[in-house]
Amino acid sequence: MPDRRIRTLTVEDYPHVTAVVDEWWGGRPVRSLLPRLFFEHFNPTSFAVGKASELQAFLIGFVSQSNQSVAYIHFVGVNPSARALGLGRKLYEHFFQVVQALGCTEVRCITSPVNTGSIEFHRRMGFALLPGSGEIDGFPVTLNHSGEGQHRVQFQKTLEPCRPGA
Ligand SMILES: CC(C)(COP(=O)(O)OP(=O)(O)OC[C@H]1O[C@@H](n2cnc3c(N)ncnc32)[C@H](O)[C@@H]1OP(=O)(O)O)[C@@H](O)C(=O)NCCC(=O)NCCS
């Protein structure tokens, strides 16, 4: 039985994650979106499940430096052999707790409109799809969000404010 406890993502995970992400994303070339700095400077809000060499899942997130009440999830990935077991949900719920304790009241993230699995996952996690400047396959998208032709669905979820001692 693999170890499914959540631990901190560290720089030791960097080569292992970059070796598998394109495959985990169904062959989409996403590796360049995960430079080493995410594994060095975002440890308090980034998590993994499984040993680095037998990675089950990871999440890279942070508190926005522009608005400290907003947290942002940059990447979440679950090993195809460990999907539909609740690991994505477990990582998100852990992230929500951590950033709530840091004073965040909102979580944001984006995904590509072709990634319908990600859109459904985020809906199940309680995210709303924000209105955009266009629509693709029925989903609201912000056109050219991440560059020319790089349209993105934007998600938002409100967190309850964390009450001290609650
Ligand atoms: C999206 C992803 C992270 C989901 O991880 P997972 O561990 O399989 O998801 P979970 O088992 O925790 O599912 C959580 C909920 O989302 C739903 N869900 C997850 N993936 C889904 C999919 N492809 N289609 C429909 N619903 C989905 C589950 O049914 C579940 O609902 P419930 O808890 O209300 O019953 C995983 O499929 C993945 O790594 N995909 C490739 C990478 C990617 O696209 N990442 C997101 C963009 S950065």
GROMACS .gro file of C-alpha atoms and ligand atoms in nm:
model
  214
    1MET     CA    1   0.000   0.000   0.000
    2PRO     CA    2   0.165   0.330  -0.108
    3ASP     CA    3   0.217   0.606   0.150
    4ARG     CA    4  -0.061   0.861   0.089
    5ARG     CA    5   0.038   1.116   0.354
    6ILE     CA    6   0.078   1.479   0.249
    7ARG     CA    7   0.429   1.622   0.286
    8THR     CA    8   0.606   1.942   0.181
    9LEU     CA    9   0.720   1.959  -0.183
   10THR     CA   10   1.096   2.025  -0.194
   11VAL     CA   11   1.374   2.081  -0.444
   12GLU     CA   12   1.449   1.705  -0.425
   13ASP     CA   13   1.120   1.657  -0.611
   14TYR     CA   14   1.218   1.884  -0.901
   15PRO     CA   15   1.385   1.628  -1.134
   16HIS     CA   16   1.121   1.366  -1.059
   17VAL     CA   17   0.828   1.599  -1.130
   18THR     CA   18   0.976   1.740  -1.450
   19ALA     CA   19   1.046   1.384  -1.570
   20VAL     CA   20   0.677   1.290  -1.553
   21VAL     CA   21   0.460   1.603  -1.595
   22ASP     CA   22   0.427   1.599  -1.973
   23GLU     CA   23   0.312   1.236  -1.955
   24TRP     CA   24   0.076   1.311  -1.663
   25TRP     CA   25  -0.075   1.595  -1.873
   26GLY     CA   26  -0.157   1.350  -2.152
   27GLY     CA   27   0.144   1.445  -2.366
   28ARG     CA   28   0.091   1.823  -2.347
   29PRO     CA   29   0.431   1.998  -2.311
   30VAL     CA   30   0.388   2.167  -1.970
   31ARG     CA   31   0.735   2.107  -1.820
   32SER     CA   32   0.857   2.459  -1.901
   33LEU     CA   33   0.583   2.602  -1.676
   34LEU     CA   34   0.753   2.444  -1.373
   35PRO     CA   35   1.097   2.601  -1.332
   36ARG     CA   36   1.311   2.493  -1.037
   37LEU     CA   37   1.230   2.812  -0.843
   38PHE     CA   38   0.882   2.674  -0.763
   39PHE     CA   39   1.048   2.387  -0.577
   40GLU     CA   40   1.289   2.616  -0.392
   41HIS     CA   41   1.088   2.920  -0.287
   42PHE     CA   42   0.727   2.804  -0.238
   43ASN     CA   43   0.768   2.517   0.012
   44PRO     CA   44   0.524   2.639   0.283
   45THR     CA   45   0.230   2.622   0.040
   46SER     CA   46   0.338   2.338  -0.194
   47PHE     CA   47   0.275   1.972  -0.119
   48ALA     CA   48   0.338   1.620  -0.244
   49VAL     CA   49   0.217   1.267  -0.180
   50GLY     CA   50   0.460   0.976  -0.205
   51LYS     CA   51   0.840   0.950  -0.215
   52ALA     CA   52   1.009   1.173  -0.474
   53SER     CA   53   1.108   0.868  -0.679
   54GLU     CA   54   0.755   0.721  -0.656
   55LEU     CA   55   0.553   1.040  -0.672
   56GLN     CA   56   0.175   1.000  -0.637
   57ALA     CA   57   0.069   1.364  -0.658
   58PHE     CA   58   0.185   1.723  -0.612
   59LEU     CA   59   0.043   2.074  -0.574
   60ILE     CA   60   0.231   2.402  -0.621
   61GLY     CA   61   0.060   2.707  -0.477
   62PHE     CA   62   0.133   3.034  -0.302
   63VAL     CA   63  -0.013   3.344  -0.140
   64SER     CA   64  -0.035   3.630  -0.388
   65GLN     CA   65   0.231   3.891  -0.322
   66SER     CA   66  -0.001   4.152  -0.475
   67ASN     CA   67  -0.302   4.073  -0.256
   68GLN     CA   68  -0.237   3.873   0.061
   69SER     CA   69  -0.603   3.769   0.091
   70VAL     CA   70  -0.571   3.573  -0.235
   71ALA     CA   71  -0.404   3.233  -0.272
   72TYR     CA   72  -0.316   3.089  -0.610
   73ILE     CA   73  -0.277   2.727  -0.722
   74HIS     CA   74  -0.030   2.712  -1.007
   75PHE     CA   75  -0.019   2.336  -1.071
   76VAL     CA   76  -0.178   2.017  -0.942
   77GLY     CA   77  -0.100   1.675  -1.082
   78VAL     CA   78  -0.190   1.321  -0.980
   79ASN     CA   79  -0.010   1.014  -1.113
   80PRO     CA   80  -0.244   0.851  -1.370
   81SER     CA   81  -0.217   0.526  -1.170
   82ALA     CA   82  -0.350   0.703  -0.859
   83ARG     CA   83  -0.637   0.909  -1.006
   84ALA     CA   84  -0.997   0.903  -0.885
   85LEU     CA   85  -0.882   0.804  -0.534
   86GLY     CA   86  -0.936   1.148  -0.381
   87LEU     CA   87  -0.571   1.260  -0.386
   88GLY     CA   88  -0.643   1.580  -0.582
   89ARG     CA   89  -0.922   1.667  -0.338
   90LYS     CA   90  -0.699   1.585  -0.039
   91LEU     CA   91  -0.422   1.817  -0.166
   92TYR     CA   92  -0.667   2.100  -0.239
   93GLU     CA   93  -0.837   2.071   0.101
   94HIS     CA   94  -0.498   2.075   0.272
   95PHE     CA   95  -0.395   2.384   0.072
   96PHE     CA   96  -0.724   2.559   0.163
   97GLN     CA   97  -0.658   2.498   0.535
   98VAL     CA   98  -0.298   2.622   0.515
   99VAL     CA   99  -0.379   2.944   0.327
  100GLN     CA  100  -0.688   3.010   0.541
  101ALA     CA  101  -0.460   3.008   0.845
  102LEU     CA  102  -0.238   3.258   0.659
  103GLY     CA  103  -0.536   3.495   0.619
  104CYS     CA  104  -0.651   3.413   0.267
  105THR     CA  105  -1.021   3.440   0.188
  106GLU     CA  106  -1.005   3.352  -0.180
  107VAL     CA  107  -0.833   3.093  -0.403
  108ARG     CA  108  -0.774   3.148  -0.773
  109CYS     CA  109  -0.642   2.927  -1.052
  110ILE     CA  110  -0.666   2.886  -1.429
  111THR     CA  111  -0.680   2.604  -1.677
  112SER     CA  112  -0.683   2.557  -2.051
  113PRO     CA  113  -1.033   2.509  -2.202
  114VAL     CA  114  -0.914   2.182  -2.365
  115ASN     CA  115  -0.856   2.041  -2.015
  116THR     CA  116  -1.216   1.943  -1.949
  117GLY     CA  117  -1.108   1.698  -1.673
  118SER     CA  118  -0.948   1.988  -1.486
  119ILE     CA  119  -1.259   2.205  -1.533
  120GLU     CA  120  -1.482   1.932  -1.388
  121PHE     CA  121  -1.238   1.868  -1.103
  122HIS     CA  122  -1.238   2.239  -1.009
  123ARG     CA  123  -1.616   2.253  -1.022
  124ARG     CA  124  -1.631   1.954  -0.786
  125MET     CA  125  -1.388   2.136  -0.556
  126GLY     CA  126  -1.634   2.425  -0.529
  127PHE     CA  127  -1.476   2.671  -0.772
  128ALA     CA  128  -1.684   2.909  -0.984
  129LEU     CA  129  -1.589   2.974  -1.347
  130LEU     CA  130  -1.536   3.349  -1.376
  131PRO     CA  131  -1.696   3.538  -1.665
  132GLY     CA  132  -1.446   3.591  -1.947
  133SER     CA  133  -1.401   3.787  -2.267
  134GLY     CA  134  -1.504   3.492  -2.485
  135GLU     CA  135  -1.641   3.138  -2.484
  136ILE     CA  136  -1.490   2.807  -2.601
  137ASP     CA  137  -1.689   2.483  -2.604
  138GLY     CA  138  -1.942   2.652  -2.376
  139PHE     CA  139  -1.684   2.755  -2.116
  140PRO     CA  140  -1.616   3.123  -2.037
  141VAL     CA  141  -1.253   3.205  -2.120
  142THR     CA  142  -1.026   3.506  -2.092
  143LEU     CA  143  -0.902   3.538  -2.449
  144ASN     CA  144  -0.520   3.554  -2.496
  145HIS     CA  145  -0.481   3.532  -2.117
  146SER     CA  146  -0.141   3.363  -2.133
  147GLY     CA  147  -0.025   3.495  -2.471
  148GLU     CA  148  -0.157   3.509  -2.828
  149GLY     CA  149  -0.409   3.226  -2.873
  150GLN     CA  150  -0.353   3.103  -2.516
  151HIS     CA  151  -0.706   3.132  -2.382
  152ARG     CA  152  -0.775   3.029  -2.021
  153VAL     CA  153  -1.068   2.946  -1.795
  154GLN     CA  154  -1.036   3.134  -1.465
  155PHE     CA  155  -1.159   2.981  -1.137
  156GLN     CA  156  -1.242   3.143  -0.807
  157LYS     CA  157  -1.338   2.997  -0.469
  158THR     CA  158  -1.421   3.190  -0.154
  159LEU     CA  159  -1.282   3.064   0.178
  160GLU     CA  160  -1.436   3.139   0.515
  161PRO     CA  161  -1.222   3.388   0.709
  162CYS     CA  162  -1.013   3.199   0.968
  163ARG     CA  163  -1.120   3.292   1.323
  164PRO     CA  164  -0.845   3.268   1.585
  165GLY     CA  165  -0.911   2.971   1.815
  166ALA     CA  166  -1.188   2.836   1.587
  167LIG     C1  167  -0.737   1.687  -1.235
  167LIG     C2  168  -0.665   1.588  -1.141
  167LIG     C3  169  -0.565   1.666  -1.056
  167LIG     C4  170  -0.772   1.524  -1.048
  167LIG     O1  171  -0.705   1.444  -0.951
  167LIG     P1  172  -0.775   1.316  -0.883
  167LIG     O2  173  -0.694   1.277  -0.766
  167LIG     O3  174  -0.800   1.212  -0.986
  167LIG     O4  175  -0.916   1.379  -0.836
  167LIG     P2  176  -1.001   1.330  -0.710
  167LIG     O5  177  -1.009   1.180  -0.709
  167LIG     O6  178  -0.952   1.394  -0.585
  167LIG     O7  179  -1.144   1.388  -0.748
  167LIG     C5  180  -1.204   1.499  -0.678
  167LIG     C6  181  -1.339   1.524  -0.740
  167LIG     O8  182  -1.323   1.570  -0.877
  167LIG     C7  183  -1.390   1.483  -0.967
  167LIG     N1  184  -1.304   1.463  -1.083
  167LIG     C8  185  -1.170   1.448  -1.084
  167LIG     N2  186  -1.125   1.433  -1.210
  167LIG     C9  187  -1.233   1.438  -1.289
  167LIG    C10  188  -1.253   1.426  -1.431
  167LIG     N3  189  -1.149   1.405  -1.515
  167LIG     N4  190  -1.379   1.436  -1.479
  167LIG    C11  191  -1.484   1.456  -1.396
  167LIG     N5  192  -1.471   1.469  -1.258
  167LIG    C12  193  -1.348   1.458  -1.209
  167LIG    C13  194  -1.408   1.352  -0.892
  167LIG     O9  195  -1.520   1.280  -0.939
  167LIG    C14  196  -1.424   1.399  -0.749
  167LIG    O10  197  -1.555   1.438  -0.724
  167LIG     P3  198  -1.620   1.412  -0.576
  167LIG    O11  199  -1.507   1.419  -0.474
  167LIG    O12  200  -1.717   1.524  -0.559
  167LIG    O13  201  -1.680   1.278  -0.583
  167LIG    C15  202  -0.595   1.473  -1.220
  167LIG    O14  203  -0.687   1.416  -1.310
  167LIG    C16  204  -0.471   1.517  -1.299
  167LIG    O15  205  -0.360   1.516  -1.247
  167LIG     N6  206  -0.490   1.555  -1.428
  167LIG    C17  207  -0.376   1.594  -1.516
  167LIG    C18  208  -0.314   1.723  -1.469
  167LIG    C19  209  -0.410   1.839  -1.472
  167LIG    O16  210  -0.486   1.858  -1.566
  167LIG     N7  211  -0.408   1.922  -1.363
  167LIG    C20  212  -0.502   2.035  -1.345
  167LIG    C21  213  -0.459   2.159  -1.415
  167LIG     S1  214  -0.315   2.237  -1.340
   0.00000   0.00000   0.00000
